[in-house]
PDB file of C-alpha atoms in Angstrom:
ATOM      1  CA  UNK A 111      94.871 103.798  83.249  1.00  0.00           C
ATOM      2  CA  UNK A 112      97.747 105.316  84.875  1.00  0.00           C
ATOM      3  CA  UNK A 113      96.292 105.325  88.450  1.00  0.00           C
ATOM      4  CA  UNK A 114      96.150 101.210  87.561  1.00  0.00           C
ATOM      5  CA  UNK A 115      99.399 100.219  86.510  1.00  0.00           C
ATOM      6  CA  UNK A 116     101.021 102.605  89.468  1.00  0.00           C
ATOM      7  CA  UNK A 117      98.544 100.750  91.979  1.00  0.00           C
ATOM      8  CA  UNK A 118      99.562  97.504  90.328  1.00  0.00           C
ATOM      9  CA  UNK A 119     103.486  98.138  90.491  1.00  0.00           C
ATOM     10  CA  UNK A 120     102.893  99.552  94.123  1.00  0.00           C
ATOM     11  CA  UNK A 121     100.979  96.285  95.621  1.00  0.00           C
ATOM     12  CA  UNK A 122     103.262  94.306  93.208  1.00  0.00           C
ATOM     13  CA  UNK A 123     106.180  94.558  95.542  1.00  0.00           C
ATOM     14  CA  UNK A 124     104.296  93.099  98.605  1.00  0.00           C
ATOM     15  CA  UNK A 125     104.352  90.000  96.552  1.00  0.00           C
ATOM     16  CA  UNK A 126     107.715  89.376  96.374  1.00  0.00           C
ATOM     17  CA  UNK A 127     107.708  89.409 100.349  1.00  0.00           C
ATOM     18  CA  UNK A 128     108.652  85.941 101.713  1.00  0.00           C
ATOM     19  CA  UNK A 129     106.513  85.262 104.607  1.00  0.00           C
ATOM     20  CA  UNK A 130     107.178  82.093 106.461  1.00  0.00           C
ATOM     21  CA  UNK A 131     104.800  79.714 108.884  1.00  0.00           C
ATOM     22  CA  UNK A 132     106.263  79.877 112.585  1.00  0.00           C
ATOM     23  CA  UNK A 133     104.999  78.519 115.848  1.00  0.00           C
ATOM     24  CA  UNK A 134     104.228  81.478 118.413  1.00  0.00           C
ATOM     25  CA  UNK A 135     106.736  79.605 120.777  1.00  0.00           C
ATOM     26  CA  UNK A 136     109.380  80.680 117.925  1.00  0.00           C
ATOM     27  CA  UNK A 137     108.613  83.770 117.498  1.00  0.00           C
ATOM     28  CA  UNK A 138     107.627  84.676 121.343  1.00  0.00           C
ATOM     29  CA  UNK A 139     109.059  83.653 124.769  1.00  0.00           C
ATOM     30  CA  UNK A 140     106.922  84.212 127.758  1.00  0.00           C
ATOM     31  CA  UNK A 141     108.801  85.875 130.571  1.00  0.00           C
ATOM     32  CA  UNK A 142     108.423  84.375 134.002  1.00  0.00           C
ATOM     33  CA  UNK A 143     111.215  86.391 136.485  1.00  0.00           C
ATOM     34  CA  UNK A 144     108.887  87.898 139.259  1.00  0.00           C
ATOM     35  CA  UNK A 145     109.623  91.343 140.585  1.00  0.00           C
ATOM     36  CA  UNK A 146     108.575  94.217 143.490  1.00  0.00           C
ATOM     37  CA  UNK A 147     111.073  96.267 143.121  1.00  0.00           C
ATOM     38  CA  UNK A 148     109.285  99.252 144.900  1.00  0.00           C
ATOM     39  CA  UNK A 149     110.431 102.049 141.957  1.00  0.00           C
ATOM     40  CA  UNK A 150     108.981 100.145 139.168  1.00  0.00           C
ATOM     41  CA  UNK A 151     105.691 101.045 137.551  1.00  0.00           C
ATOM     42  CA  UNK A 152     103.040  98.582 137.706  1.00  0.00           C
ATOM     43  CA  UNK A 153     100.767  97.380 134.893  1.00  0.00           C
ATOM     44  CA  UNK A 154      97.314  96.393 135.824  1.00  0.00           C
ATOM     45  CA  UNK A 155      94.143  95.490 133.558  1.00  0.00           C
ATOM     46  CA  UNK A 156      92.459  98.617 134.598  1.00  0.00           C
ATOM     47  CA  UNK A 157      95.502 100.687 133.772  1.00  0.00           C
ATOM     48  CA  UNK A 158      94.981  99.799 130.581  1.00  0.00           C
ATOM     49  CA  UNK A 159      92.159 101.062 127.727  1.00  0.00           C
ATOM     50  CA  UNK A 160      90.829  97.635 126.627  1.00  0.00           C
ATOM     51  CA  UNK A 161      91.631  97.212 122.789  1.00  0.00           C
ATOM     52  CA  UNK A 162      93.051  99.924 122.174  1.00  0.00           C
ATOM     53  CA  UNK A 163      96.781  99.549 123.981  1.00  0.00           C
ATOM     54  CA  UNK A 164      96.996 102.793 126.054  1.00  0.00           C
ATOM     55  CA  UNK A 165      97.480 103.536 129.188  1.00  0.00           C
ATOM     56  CA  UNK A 166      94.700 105.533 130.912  1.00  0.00           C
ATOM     57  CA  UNK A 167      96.645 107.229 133.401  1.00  0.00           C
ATOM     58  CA  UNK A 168     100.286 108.053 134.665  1.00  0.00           C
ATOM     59  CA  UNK A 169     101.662 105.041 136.402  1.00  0.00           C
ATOM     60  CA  UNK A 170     104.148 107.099 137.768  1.00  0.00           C
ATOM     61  CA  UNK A 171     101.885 108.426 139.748  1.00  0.00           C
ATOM     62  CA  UNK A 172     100.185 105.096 140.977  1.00  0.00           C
ATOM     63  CA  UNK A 173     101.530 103.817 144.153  1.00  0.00           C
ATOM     64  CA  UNK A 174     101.030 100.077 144.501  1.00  0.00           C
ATOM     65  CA  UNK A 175     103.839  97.525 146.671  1.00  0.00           C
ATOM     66  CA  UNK A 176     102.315  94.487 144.336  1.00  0.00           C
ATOM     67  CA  UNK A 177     104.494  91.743 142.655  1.00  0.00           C
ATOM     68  CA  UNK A 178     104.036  90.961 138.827  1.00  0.00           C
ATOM     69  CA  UNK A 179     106.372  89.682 135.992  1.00  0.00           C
ATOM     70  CA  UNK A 180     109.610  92.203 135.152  1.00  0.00           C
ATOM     71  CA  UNK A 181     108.833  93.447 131.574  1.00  0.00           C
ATOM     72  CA  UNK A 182     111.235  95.464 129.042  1.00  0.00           C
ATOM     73  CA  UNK A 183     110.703  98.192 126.217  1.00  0.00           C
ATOM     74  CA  UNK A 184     109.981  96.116 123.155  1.00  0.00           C
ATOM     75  CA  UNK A 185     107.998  93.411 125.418  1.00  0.00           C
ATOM     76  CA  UNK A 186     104.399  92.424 124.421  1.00  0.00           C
ATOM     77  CA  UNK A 187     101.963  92.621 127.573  1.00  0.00           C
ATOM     78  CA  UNK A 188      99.208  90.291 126.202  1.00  0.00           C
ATOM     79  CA  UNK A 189      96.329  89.697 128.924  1.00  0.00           C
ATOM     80  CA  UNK A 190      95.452  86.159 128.929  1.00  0.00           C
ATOM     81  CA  UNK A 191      92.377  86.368 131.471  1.00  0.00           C
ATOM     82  CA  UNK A 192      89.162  87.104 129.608  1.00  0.00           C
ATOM     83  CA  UNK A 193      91.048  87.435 126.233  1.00  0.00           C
ATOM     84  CA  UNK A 194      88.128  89.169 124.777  1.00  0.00           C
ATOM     85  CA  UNK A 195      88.573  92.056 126.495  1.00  0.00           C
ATOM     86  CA  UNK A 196      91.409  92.753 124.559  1.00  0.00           C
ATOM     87  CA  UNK A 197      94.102  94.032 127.046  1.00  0.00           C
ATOM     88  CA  UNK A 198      97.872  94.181 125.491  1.00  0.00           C
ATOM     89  CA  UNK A 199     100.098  96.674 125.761  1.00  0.00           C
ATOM     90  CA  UNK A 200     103.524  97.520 123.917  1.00  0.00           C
ATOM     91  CA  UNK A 201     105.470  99.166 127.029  1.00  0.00           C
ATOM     92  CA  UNK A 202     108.554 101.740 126.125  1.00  0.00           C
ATOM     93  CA  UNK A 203     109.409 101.629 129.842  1.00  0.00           C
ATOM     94  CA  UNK A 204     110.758  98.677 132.275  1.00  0.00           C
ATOM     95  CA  UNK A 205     108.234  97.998 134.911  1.00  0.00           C
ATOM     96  CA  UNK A 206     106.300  95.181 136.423  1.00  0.00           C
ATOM     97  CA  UNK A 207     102.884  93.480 134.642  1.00  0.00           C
ATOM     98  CA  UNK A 208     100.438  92.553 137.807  1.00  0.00           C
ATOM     99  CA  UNK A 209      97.937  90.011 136.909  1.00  0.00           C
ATOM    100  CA  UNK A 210      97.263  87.468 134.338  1.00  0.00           C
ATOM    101  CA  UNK A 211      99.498  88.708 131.520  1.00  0.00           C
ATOM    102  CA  UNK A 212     101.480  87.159 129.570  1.00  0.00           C
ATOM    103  CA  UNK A 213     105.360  89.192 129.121  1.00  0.00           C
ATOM    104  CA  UNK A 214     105.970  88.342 125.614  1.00  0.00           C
ATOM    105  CA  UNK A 215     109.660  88.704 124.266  1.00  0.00           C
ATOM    106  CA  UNK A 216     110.304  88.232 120.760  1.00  0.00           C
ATOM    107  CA  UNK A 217     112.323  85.646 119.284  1.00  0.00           C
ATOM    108  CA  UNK A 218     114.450  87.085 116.247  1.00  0.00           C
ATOM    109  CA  UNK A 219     111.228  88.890 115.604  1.00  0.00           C
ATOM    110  CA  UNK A 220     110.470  92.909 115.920  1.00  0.00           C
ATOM    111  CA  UNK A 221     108.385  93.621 118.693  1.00  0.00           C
ATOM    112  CA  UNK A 222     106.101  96.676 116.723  1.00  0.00           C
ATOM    113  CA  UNK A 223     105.024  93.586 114.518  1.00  0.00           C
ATOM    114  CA  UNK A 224     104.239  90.984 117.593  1.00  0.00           C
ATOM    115  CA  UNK A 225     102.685  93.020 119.122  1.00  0.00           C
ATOM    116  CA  UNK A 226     100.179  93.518 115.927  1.00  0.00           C
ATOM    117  CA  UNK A 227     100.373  90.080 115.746  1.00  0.00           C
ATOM    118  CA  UNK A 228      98.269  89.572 118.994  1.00  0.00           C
ATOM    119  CA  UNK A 229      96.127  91.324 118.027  1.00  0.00           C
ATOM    120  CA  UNK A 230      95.268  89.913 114.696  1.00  0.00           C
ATOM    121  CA  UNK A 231      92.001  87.860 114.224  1.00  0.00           C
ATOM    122  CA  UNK A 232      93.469  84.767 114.240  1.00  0.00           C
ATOM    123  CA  UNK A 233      95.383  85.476 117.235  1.00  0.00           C
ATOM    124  CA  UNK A 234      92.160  86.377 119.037  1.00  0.00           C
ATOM    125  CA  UNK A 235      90.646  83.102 117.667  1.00  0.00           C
ATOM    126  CA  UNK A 236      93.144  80.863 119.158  1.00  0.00           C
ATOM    127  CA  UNK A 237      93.533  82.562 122.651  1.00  0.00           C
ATOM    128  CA  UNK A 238      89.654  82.806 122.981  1.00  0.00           C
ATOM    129  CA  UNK A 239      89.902  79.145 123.009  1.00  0.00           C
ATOM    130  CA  UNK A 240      90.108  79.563 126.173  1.00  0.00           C
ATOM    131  CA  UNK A 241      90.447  77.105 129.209  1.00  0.00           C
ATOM    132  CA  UNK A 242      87.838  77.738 132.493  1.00  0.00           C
ATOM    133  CA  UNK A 243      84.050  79.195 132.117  1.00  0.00           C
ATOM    134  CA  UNK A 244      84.047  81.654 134.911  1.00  0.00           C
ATOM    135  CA  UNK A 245      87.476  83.155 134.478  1.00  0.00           C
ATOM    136  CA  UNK A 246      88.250  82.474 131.275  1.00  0.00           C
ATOM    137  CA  UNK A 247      91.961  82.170 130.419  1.00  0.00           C
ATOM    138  CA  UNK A 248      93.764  81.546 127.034  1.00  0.00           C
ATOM    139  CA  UNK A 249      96.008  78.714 127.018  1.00  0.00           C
ATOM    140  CA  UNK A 250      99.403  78.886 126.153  1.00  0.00           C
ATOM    141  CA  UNK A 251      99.531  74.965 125.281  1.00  0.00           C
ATOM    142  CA  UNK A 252      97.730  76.105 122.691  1.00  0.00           C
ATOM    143  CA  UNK A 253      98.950  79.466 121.495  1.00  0.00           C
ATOM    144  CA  UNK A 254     102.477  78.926 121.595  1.00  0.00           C
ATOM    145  CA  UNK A 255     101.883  75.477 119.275  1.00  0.00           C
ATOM    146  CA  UNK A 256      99.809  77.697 116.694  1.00  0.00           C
ATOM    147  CA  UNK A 257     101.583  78.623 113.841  1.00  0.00           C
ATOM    148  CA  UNK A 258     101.255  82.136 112.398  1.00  0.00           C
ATOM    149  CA  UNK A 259     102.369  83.739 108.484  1.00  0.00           C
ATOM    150  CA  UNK A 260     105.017  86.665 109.525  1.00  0.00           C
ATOM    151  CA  UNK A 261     107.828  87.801 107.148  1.00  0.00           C
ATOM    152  CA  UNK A 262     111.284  86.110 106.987  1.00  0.00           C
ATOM    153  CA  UNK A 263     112.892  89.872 107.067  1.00  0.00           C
ATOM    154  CA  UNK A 264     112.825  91.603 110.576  1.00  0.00           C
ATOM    155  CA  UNK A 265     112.918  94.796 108.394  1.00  0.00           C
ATOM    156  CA  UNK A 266     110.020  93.836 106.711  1.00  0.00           C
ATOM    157  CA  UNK A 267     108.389  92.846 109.995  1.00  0.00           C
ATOM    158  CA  UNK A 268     109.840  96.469 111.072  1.00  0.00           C
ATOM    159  CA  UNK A 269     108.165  98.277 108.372  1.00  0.00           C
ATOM    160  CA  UNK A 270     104.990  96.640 109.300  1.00  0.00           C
ATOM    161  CA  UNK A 271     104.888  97.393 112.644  1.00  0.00           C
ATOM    162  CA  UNK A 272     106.096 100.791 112.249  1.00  0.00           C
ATOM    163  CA  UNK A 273     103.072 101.481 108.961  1.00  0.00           C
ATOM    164  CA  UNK A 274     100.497 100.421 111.903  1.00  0.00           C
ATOM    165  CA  UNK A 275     101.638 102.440 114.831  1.00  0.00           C
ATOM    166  CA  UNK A 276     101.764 105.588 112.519  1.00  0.00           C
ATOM    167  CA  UNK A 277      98.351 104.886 111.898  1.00  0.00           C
ATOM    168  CA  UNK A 278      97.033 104.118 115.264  1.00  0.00           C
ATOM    169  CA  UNK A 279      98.775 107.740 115.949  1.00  0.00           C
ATOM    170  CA  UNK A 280      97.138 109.407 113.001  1.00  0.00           C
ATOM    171  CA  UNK A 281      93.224 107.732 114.636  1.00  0.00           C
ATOM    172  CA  UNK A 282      94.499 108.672 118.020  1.00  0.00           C
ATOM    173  CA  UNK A 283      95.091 112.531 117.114  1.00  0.00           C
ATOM    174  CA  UNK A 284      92.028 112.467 115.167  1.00  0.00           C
ATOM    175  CA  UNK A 285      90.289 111.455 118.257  1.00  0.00           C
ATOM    176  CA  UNK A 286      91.373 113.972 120.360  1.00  0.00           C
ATOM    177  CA  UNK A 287      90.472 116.189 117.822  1.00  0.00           C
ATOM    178  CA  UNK A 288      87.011 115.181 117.813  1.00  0.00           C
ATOM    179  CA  UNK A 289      86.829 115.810 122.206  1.00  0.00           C
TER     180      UNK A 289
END
């Protein structure tokens, strides 16, 4: 009985959240500024470990002269070709994303919680909507008009964001445990 009413008053609070319906294009800008700057690290699709958001090797150590979209710390990397294969990225360093991403920057919105946004179920319903059958590509037409449920408080969103990369941590030490 007492396990019951402290689960109750626990979950209880997440109730009294107010979550609000937003358009991606409200809550997400896509950047466009294209750089080459020859000391920035570039971002590739095969630098990164499809659905998981890793990095599979040292980029410093990757020597490339390519041109790609200037990124930030707290930008989303979301890779709009083949959406399926899951490819997004949460970058704490400034570099360069080569390819078909899309540079995400939040609008008054925490980036730890867009980034979990993309890649949410209904996220990955609307982008694999995709336009073109060989190359598949999701549309931003579409995205950015979709709305999506996030909370009204960026601490809340914070909190969020923060709950899931602690646990991604926790499965990725595990992991490595396991190898």
């Amino acid at each position: 009985m007492a396990f019951s009413f402290q689960f109750y008053k626990c979950i209880e609070k997440f109730f009294t959240i107010v979550w609000e319906q937003r358009k991606f294009e409200e809550i997400a800008a896509r950047a466009s500024t294209i750089g080459s700057a020859s000391e920035l690290p570039r971002v590739e699709y095969e630098d990164i470990i499809s659905g998981t958001g890793r990095l599979n090797k040292d980029l410093s150590k990757k020597e490339s002269v390519k041109v790609g979209i200037e990124f930030h710390a707290g930008d989303v990397l979301y890779g709009k070709l083949r959406p399926y294969l899951r490819n997004w990225l949460l970058p704490t360093f400034v570099g360069l994303a080569v390819g078909d991403f899309w540079v995400l920057q939040p609008q008054n919105m925490d980036s730890s919680f867009l980034y979990r946004l993309v890649q949410s179920s209904q996220f990955d319903e609307v982008a694999n909507q995709s336009t073109g059958t060989k190359m598949p590509r999701a549309d931003w037409k579409l995205v950015s008009k979709t709305e999506f449920a996030v909370p009204s408080s960026i601490d809340e969103q914070t909190a969020i964001g923060g709950y899931f990369q602690a646990l991604d941590n926790l499965i990725t030490l595990h992991q490595r445990k396991h190898f």
